[in-house]
């Protein structure tokens, strides 16, 4: 009797207590995960606030002139972002010019041409290229590529184009080895795997039936790729390219080594220049004075703004693609 | 006429195939050239003293011990801090939030952070910690790296949890498991290999990161156990040594670069193996 009463008294409340406990721990866990998710957003907002706060001094001193001035003089404390913005945009654009066709070429090779046993090793090799840290590209460019380029390739290009209008201005000046052109080439190698990886994934979402139908009426591989696969995968390919562009715009170490860090706008691509990220990396720790530091942070704010727009556009395009291919994660 | 068209189409196709093959060749050649240069220049600098002696003054012998220790330490703390946050956030996106607007915003912001320039993260931590504390410190370096770890882990965790079939979740619910327990004991376990892959990729990513460390942890020529002081890291040492004028330092920079690359490549290959076994 005593036993019974005991067990009855214990069991009933325990059951309810257990349910309550489950409910509480469930709610706690949910709040935990939600907090972690919101922390991601908080970091993003924090970055924006920190950048605006840090660049306030420079922006209030120079106003909008900061964007259009090409003076960068730490001695007189006059700073303008134009050369850095110009360098960033030009190197990234050139890098895209090289990397997009080559990256798509690799993707086509991997999806259509590559013999099956080689598919994995070659795909992996290209993806490993994406894993190599950017500082490695930097010292490789600085110690190996730039000297070789300077001695064996650059003089030839300068001579060959010396009398052709427009081109002679783009490729003139002494062969330094380092400069905007070198930086663009290194950048293009860096972003190549991003483009080919996304493009390959998108190509694989193309229904085989479409391709088979095209082959069936006698199309060549080229015609199938150009008329069927590329149009179908267009937004995904553009999204992947934008993603790579975002990388290129913000890439720091690889560029810093080989761009020459000169705040000048020079129409020759062989001339030393600078980019936003290279300026920050090179000068930040040595910057004396609040205005100098603030100007560098303002450069960072501009970079964040540009990459945000590019990356947001990339996401919208890839999301659209994802939805069409039935939620496959790209 | 027909024959001419046919010949032209065949020619165009040949040309296109040739270009495509050469594109792949360019990619592989780039990888081979970079790895070749690393091996050629890096192996010369490899020696036991690399791991036992600290970074030298120009002209004297030394190793990279302090830089290696600093990198390992800062990466470890960053991963330990960043991983749980990333896993929790990814869990919210895949399990609780999925179609809510909050999840949409978090996903959007996370993917931006994933590709955002890492030097911006450095500036953020500089403003947040270095300016407030008044000096560069290992703490700041760890924080910067942790901020880079989080988005990587969030993205892979969410992707991997989404691969877990819903029947597993339903089975857990049917035996009365509360959601929190179902997630921890069933979905996490089912997606474990994938989540580990994400963490490995995050480690690979931060072990080569230089830009965010330049003005957070700065650099340190000596051995330091003080988290409140600047701390050396392999990438930062490589950066400053490669930019120097001394051959000894160049050799150490190459050796360090080889170490980093081997670490990163090993990690990504392991991650790939785990992932392919999972599928």
Tab-separated table of C-alpha atoms in Angstrom, chain A residues 24-324:
chain	number	residue	atom	x	y	z
A	24	UNK	CA	11.524	23.852	-21.708
A	25	UNK	CA	14.656	22.306	-23.172
A	26	UNK	CA	13.038	22.337	-26.570
A	27	UNK	CA	12.294	26.038	-26.296
A	28	UNK	CA	15.778	26.712	-24.956
A	29	UNK	CA	17.395	24.852	-27.850
A	30	UNK	CA	15.281	26.700	-30.361
A	31	UNK	CA	16.206	30.064	-28.862
A	32	UNK	CA	19.849	29.018	-28.870
A	33	UNK	CA	19.860	28.228	-32.562
A	34	UNK	CA	17.885	31.366	-33.328
A	35	UNK	CA	20.393	33.449	-31.372
A	36	UNK	CA	23.270	31.927	-33.332
A	37	UNK	CA	21.476	32.669	-36.584
A	38	UNK	CA	20.814	36.246	-35.527
A	39	UNK	CA	24.465	36.588	-34.532
A	40	UNK	CA	25.347	36.154	-38.206
A	41	UNK	CA	23.146	39.116	-39.031
A	42	UNK	CA	24.591	41.033	-36.074
A	43	UNK	CA	28.112	40.494	-37.409
A	44	UNK	CA	27.040	41.853	-40.762
A	45	UNK	CA	25.439	44.932	-39.224
A	46	UNK	CA	28.449	45.311	-36.937
A	47	UNK	CA	30.749	45.364	-39.948
A	48	UNK	CA	28.706	48.126	-41.543
A	49	UNK	CA	28.598	50.192	-38.350
A	50	UNK	CA	32.318	49.717	-37.703
A	51	UNK	CA	33.227	50.737	-41.229
A	52	UNK	CA	30.979	53.801	-41.215
A	53	UNK	CA	32.210	54.840	-37.787
A	54	UNK	CA	35.846	54.339	-38.759
A	55	UNK	CA	35.539	56.232	-42.001
A	56	UNK	CA	33.459	59.080	-40.599
A	57	UNK	CA	36.445	61.403	-40.105
A	58	UNK	CA	37.654	60.943	-43.679
A	59	UNK	CA	34.198	61.211	-45.204
A	60	UNK	CA	33.302	64.348	-43.252
A	61	UNK	CA	36.656	65.935	-44.111
A	62	UNK	CA	36.669	65.193	-47.818
A	63	UNK	CA	32.967	64.705	-48.489
A	64	UNK	CA	32.025	63.223	-51.831
A	65	UNK	CA	35.317	64.551	-53.172
A	66	UNK	CA	36.900	61.482	-51.590
A	67	UNK	CA	35.416	59.400	-54.383
A	68	UNK	CA	36.604	61.607	-57.214
A	69	UNK	CA	39.970	62.893	-56.026
A	70	UNK	CA	43.061	61.105	-57.255
A	71	UNK	CA	45.463	62.679	-54.795
A	72	UNK	CA	46.894	60.322	-52.170
A	73	UNK	CA	49.407	62.190	-50.100
A	74	UNK	CA	50.018	61.153	-46.495
A	75	UNK	CA	52.371	64.105	-45.934
A	76	UNK	CA	49.827	66.816	-46.727
A	77	UNK	CA	47.017	64.551	-45.483
A	78	UNK	CA	45.048	64.782	-48.719
A	79	UNK	CA	43.367	61.542	-49.660
A	80	UNK	CA	41.249	60.480	-52.625
A	81	UNK	CA	39.962	57.047	-53.486
A	82	UNK	CA	39.836	57.269	-57.278
A	83	UNK	CA	43.156	55.550	-58.115
A	84	UNK	CA	42.389	52.669	-55.765
A	85	UNK	CA	38.836	52.275	-57.100
A	86	UNK	CA	40.163	52.468	-60.663
A	87	UNK	CA	42.807	49.816	-59.938
A	88	UNK	CA	40.279	47.538	-58.264
A	89	UNK	CA	37.772	47.785	-61.101
A	90	UNK	CA	40.301	47.472	-63.929
A	91	UNK	CA	42.215	44.504	-62.464
A	92	UNK	CA	38.966	42.674	-61.688
A	93	UNK	CA	37.517	43.393	-65.126
A	94	UNK	CA	40.663	42.172	-66.866
A	95	UNK	CA	40.768	39.089	-64.675
A	96	UNK	CA	37.158	38.325	-65.593
A	97	UNK	CA	37.949	38.807	-69.273
A	98	UNK	CA	40.493	36.001	-69.013
A	99	UNK	CA	38.864	33.781	-66.412
A	100	UNK	CA	35.278	33.637	-67.691
A	101	UNK	CA	36.012	32.052	-71.094
A	102	UNK	CA	38.687	29.757	-69.671
A	103	UNK	CA	36.503	28.809	-66.701
A	104	UNK	CA	33.534	27.996	-68.939
A	105	UNK	CA	35.913	26.108	-71.234
A	106	UNK	CA	37.023	23.961	-68.317
A	107	UNK	CA	33.421	23.328	-67.298
A	108	UNK	CA	32.545	22.266	-70.844
A	109	UNK	CA	35.588	20.028	-70.957
A	110	UNK	CA	34.596	18.392	-67.678
A	111	UNK	CA	30.934	17.841	-68.545
A	112	UNK	CA	31.139	16.965	-72.243
A	113	UNK	CA	34.604	15.965	-73.371
A	114	UNK	CA	36.558	14.497	-70.522
A	115	UNK	CA	37.024	10.709	-70.601
A	116	UNK	CA	35.194	9.297	-67.587
A	117	UNK	CA	38.194	7.988	-65.627
A	118	UNK	CA	39.882	11.406	-65.852
A	119	UNK	CA	36.799	13.349	-64.805
A	120	UNK	CA	37.310	13.137	-61.066
A	121	UNK	CA	41.064	13.736	-60.922
A	122	UNK	CA	40.903	16.727	-63.245
A	123	UNK	CA	37.851	18.151	-61.488
A	124	UNK	CA	39.586	17.756	-58.137
A	125	UNK	CA	42.770	19.373	-59.435
A	126	UNK	CA	40.841	22.437	-60.575
A	127	UNK	CA	39.028	22.622	-57.249
A	128	UNK	CA	42.298	22.346	-55.334
A	129	UNK	CA	43.326	25.496	-57.166
A	130	UNK	CA	40.485	27.196	-55.282
A	131	UNK	CA	41.811	25.941	-51.956
A	132	UNK	CA	45.301	27.371	-52.314
A	133	UNK	CA	45.540	30.402	-50.010
A	134	UNK	CA	45.845	33.732	-51.748
A	135	UNK	CA	49.188	34.536	-50.146
A	136	UNK	CA	50.651	31.557	-52.015
A	137	UNK	CA	49.477	33.065	-55.309
A	138	UNK	CA	51.038	36.292	-54.079
A	139	UNK	CA	54.541	35.002	-53.489
A	140	UNK	CA	54.396	32.808	-56.583
A	141	UNK	CA	53.438	35.829	-58.639
A	142	UNK	CA	56.087	37.966	-56.994
A	143	UNK	CA	59.069	35.588	-57.091
A	144	UNK	CA	58.327	33.365	-60.086
A	145	UNK	CA	55.777	34.822	-62.471
A	146	UNK	CA	56.639	38.534	-62.423
A	147	UNK	CA	60.396	38.113	-63.095
A	148	UNK	CA	59.726	35.628	-65.896
A	149	UNK	CA	57.061	37.872	-67.378
A	150	UNK	CA	59.381	40.864	-67.161
A	151	UNK	CA	62.273	39.174	-68.934
A	152	UNK	CA	60.638	36.984	-71.508
A	153	UNK	CA	57.160	38.209	-72.326
A	154	UNK	CA	56.712	41.856	-71.486
A	155	UNK	CA	59.425	43.312	-73.777
A	156	UNK	CA	58.022	41.310	-76.669
A	157	UNK	CA	54.508	42.630	-76.098
A	158	UNK	CA	55.721	46.205	-75.774
A	159	UNK	CA	57.724	45.954	-79.013
A	160	UNK	CA	55.024	44.174	-80.954
A	161	UNK	CA	52.359	46.724	-80.074
A	162	UNK	CA	54.590	49.795	-80.240
A	163	UNK	CA	53.064	51.198	-83.431
A	164	UNK	CA	49.445	50.180	-83.078
A	165	UNK	CA	47.190	52.991	-81.915
A	166	UNK	CA	45.331	52.505	-78.588
A	167	UNK	CA	47.157	49.253	-77.845
A	168	UNK	CA	50.502	51.014	-77.724
A	169	UNK	CA	49.164	53.245	-74.966
A	170	UNK	CA	47.728	50.336	-73.024
A	171	UNK	CA	50.975	48.381	-73.128
A	172	UNK	CA	53.699	50.977	-72.898
A	173	UNK	CA	56.425	51.872	-70.458
A	174	UNK	CA	59.366	49.997	-69.013
A	175	UNK	CA	58.825	46.289	-68.280
A	176	UNK	CA	58.596	46.268	-64.494
A	177	UNK	CA	57.184	42.771	-64.250
A	178	UNK	CA	54.783	43.893	-61.569
A	179	UNK	CA	51.805	46.099	-62.342
A	180	UNK	CA	48.109	45.990	-63.158
A	181	UNK	CA	48.431	43.446	-65.958
A	182	UNK	CA	50.362	40.958	-63.820
A	183	UNK	CA	47.928	41.411	-60.956
A	184	UNK	CA	45.011	40.730	-63.303
A	185	UNK	CA	46.596	37.533	-64.611
A	186	UNK	CA	47.240	36.207	-61.101
A	187	UNK	CA	43.680	37.162	-60.125
A	188	UNK	CA	42.296	35.347	-63.142
A	189	UNK	CA	44.038	32.117	-62.121
A	190	UNK	CA	42.627	32.540	-58.613
A	191	UNK	CA	38.998	32.966	-59.653
A	192	UNK	CA	39.130	30.376	-62.416
A	193	UNK	CA	38.086	27.459	-60.183
A	194	UNK	CA	35.107	29.388	-58.779
A	195	UNK	CA	33.751	30.000	-62.250
A	196	UNK	CA	34.365	26.471	-63.496
A	197	UNK	CA	32.948	24.838	-60.342
A	198	UNK	CA	29.669	26.776	-60.415
A	199	UNK	CA	29.389	26.508	-64.194
A	200	UNK	CA	29.926	22.761	-64.111
A	201	UNK	CA	27.264	22.335	-61.427
A	202	UNK	CA	24.838	24.429	-63.450
A	203	UNK	CA	25.600	22.510	-66.641
A	204	UNK	CA	24.747	19.313	-64.850
A	205	UNK	CA	21.245	20.583	-64.126
A	206	UNK	CA	20.513	20.761	-67.851
A	207	UNK	CA	18.088	17.907	-68.609
A	208	UNK	CA	19.949	15.258	-70.643
A	209	UNK	CA	16.862	14.945	-72.834
A	210	UNK	CA	17.404	18.418	-74.263
A	211	UNK	CA	20.986	17.624	-75.143
A	212	UNK	CA	20.130	14.212	-76.550
A	213	UNK	CA	17.406	15.714	-78.695
A	214	UNK	CA	19.875	18.223	-80.116
A	215	UNK	CA	22.478	15.549	-80.770
A	216	UNK	CA	19.728	13.466	-82.308
A	217	UNK	CA	19.003	15.999	-85.047
A	218	UNK	CA	22.710	16.059	-85.860
A	219	UNK	CA	24.078	18.988	-83.864
A	220	UNK	CA	27.786	19.125	-83.167
A	221	UNK	CA	29.069	19.357	-79.580
A	222	UNK	CA	29.694	23.051	-80.098
A	223	UNK	CA	26.156	23.630	-81.301
A	224	UNK	CA	24.706	21.713	-78.372
A	225	UNK	CA	26.737	23.742	-75.890
A	226	UNK	CA	26.138	27.100	-77.555
A	227	UNK	CA	22.475	26.727	-78.504
A	228	UNK	CA	21.118	24.412	-75.780
A	229	UNK	CA	23.252	24.173	-72.653
A	230	UNK	CA	24.489	27.761	-72.337
A	231	UNK	CA	21.073	29.391	-72.890
A	232	UNK	CA	19.517	27.008	-70.379
A	233	UNK	CA	22.218	27.629	-67.797
A	234	UNK	CA	22.637	31.333	-68.511
A	235	UNK	CA	21.583	32.792	-65.181
A	236	UNK	CA	23.609	30.232	-63.251
A	237	UNK	CA	26.721	30.938	-65.286
A	238	UNK	CA	26.287	34.683	-64.847
A	239	UNK	CA	25.718	34.131	-61.118
A	240	UNK	CA	28.899	32.092	-60.845
A	241	UNK	CA	30.815	34.753	-62.716
A	242	UNK	CA	29.473	37.443	-60.370
A	243	UNK	CA	30.524	35.343	-57.391
A	244	UNK	CA	34.014	35.168	-58.850
A	245	UNK	CA	33.921	38.908	-59.532
A	246	UNK	CA	33.120	39.487	-55.865
A	247	UNK	CA	36.182	37.461	-54.952
A	248	UNK	CA	38.374	39.299	-57.423
A	249	UNK	CA	37.291	42.735	-56.211
A	250	UNK	CA	38.192	41.986	-52.616
A	251	UNK	CA	41.217	39.796	-53.168
A	252	UNK	CA	44.068	41.175	-51.121
A	253	UNK	CA	47.252	39.200	-50.721
A	254	UNK	CA	47.671	37.924	-54.275
A	255	UNK	CA	47.290	41.453	-55.609
A	256	UNK	CA	49.316	43.248	-52.946
A	257	UNK	CA	52.501	41.434	-53.934
A	258	UNK	CA	52.382	42.171	-57.635
A	259	UNK	CA	50.552	45.460	-58.175
A	260	UNK	CA	53.319	47.834	-57.151
A	261	UNK	CA	51.251	49.969	-54.774
A	262	UNK	CA	51.297	53.271	-56.617
A	263	UNK	CA	48.356	55.656	-56.197
A	264	UNK	CA	48.371	56.772	-59.808
A	265	UNK	CA	45.948	56.320	-62.615
A	266	UNK	CA	48.077	55.334	-65.565
A	267	UNK	CA	46.562	54.322	-68.854
A	268	UNK	CA	49.264	51.732	-69.395
A	269	UNK	CA	48.320	48.343	-67.970
A	270	UNK	CA	51.987	47.589	-67.401
A	271	UNK	CA	52.338	50.464	-64.943
A	272	UNK	CA	52.308	49.902	-61.196
A	273	UNK	CA	48.974	50.789	-59.609
A	274	UNK	CA	47.031	49.909	-56.500
A	275	UNK	CA	43.707	48.455	-55.495
A	276	UNK	CA	41.550	49.198	-52.475
A	277	UNK	CA	42.522	46.033	-50.649
A	278	UNK	CA	46.207	46.333	-51.543
A	279	UNK	CA	46.301	49.905	-50.225
A	280	UNK	CA	44.765	48.838	-46.942
A	281	UNK	CA	47.068	45.828	-46.558
A	282	UNK	CA	50.191	47.790	-47.403
A	283	UNK	CA	49.577	50.998	-45.541
A	284	UNK	CA	47.255	50.320	-42.630
A	285	UNK	CA	49.769	49.355	-39.956
A	286	UNK	CA	52.119	52.135	-41.023
A	287	UNK	CA	49.494	54.831	-41.318
A	288	UNK	CA	50.189	57.731	-39.007
A	289	UNK	CA	47.415	60.070	-37.984
A	290	UNK	CA	43.693	59.569	-37.580
A	291	UNK	CA	42.845	61.008	-40.961
A	292	UNK	CA	45.121	58.564	-42.783
A	293	UNK	CA	43.691	55.540	-40.922
A	294	UNK	CA	40.163	56.827	-41.425
A	295	UNK	CA	40.748	57.279	-45.157
A	296	UNK	CA	41.927	53.667	-45.416
A	297	UNK	CA	38.831	52.476	-43.573
A	298	UNK	CA	36.730	54.604	-45.919
A	299	UNK	CA	38.349	52.696	-48.784
A	300	UNK	CA	37.248	49.525	-46.999
A	301	UNK	CA	33.698	50.861	-46.775
A	302	UNK	CA	33.666	51.518	-50.519
A	303	UNK	CA	34.984	48.013	-51.188
A	304	UNK	CA	32.335	46.504	-48.932
A	305	UNK	CA	29.648	48.459	-50.768
A	306	UNK	CA	30.843	47.331	-54.199
A	307	UNK	CA	31.248	43.669	-53.241
A	308	UNK	CA	27.884	43.691	-51.478
A	309	UNK	CA	26.114	44.747	-54.656
A	310	UNK	CA	27.975	42.212	-56.789
A	311	UNK	CA	27.513	39.329	-54.351
A	312	UNK	CA	23.840	40.141	-53.781
A	313	UNK	CA	23.258	40.082	-57.541
A	314	UNK	CA	25.138	36.781	-57.793
A	315	UNK	CA	22.954	35.270	-55.075
A	316	UNK	CA	19.720	36.365	-56.680
A	317	UNK	CA	20.755	34.743	-59.959
A	318	UNK	CA	21.947	31.512	-58.375
A	319	UNK	CA	18.826	31.300	-56.207
A	320	UNK	CA	16.633	31.626	-59.277
A	321	UNK	CA	18.608	28.852	-60.898
A	322	UNK	CA	18.323	26.678	-57.797
A	323	UNK	CA	14.574	27.048	-57.713
A	324	UNK	CA	14.301	26.013	-61.336
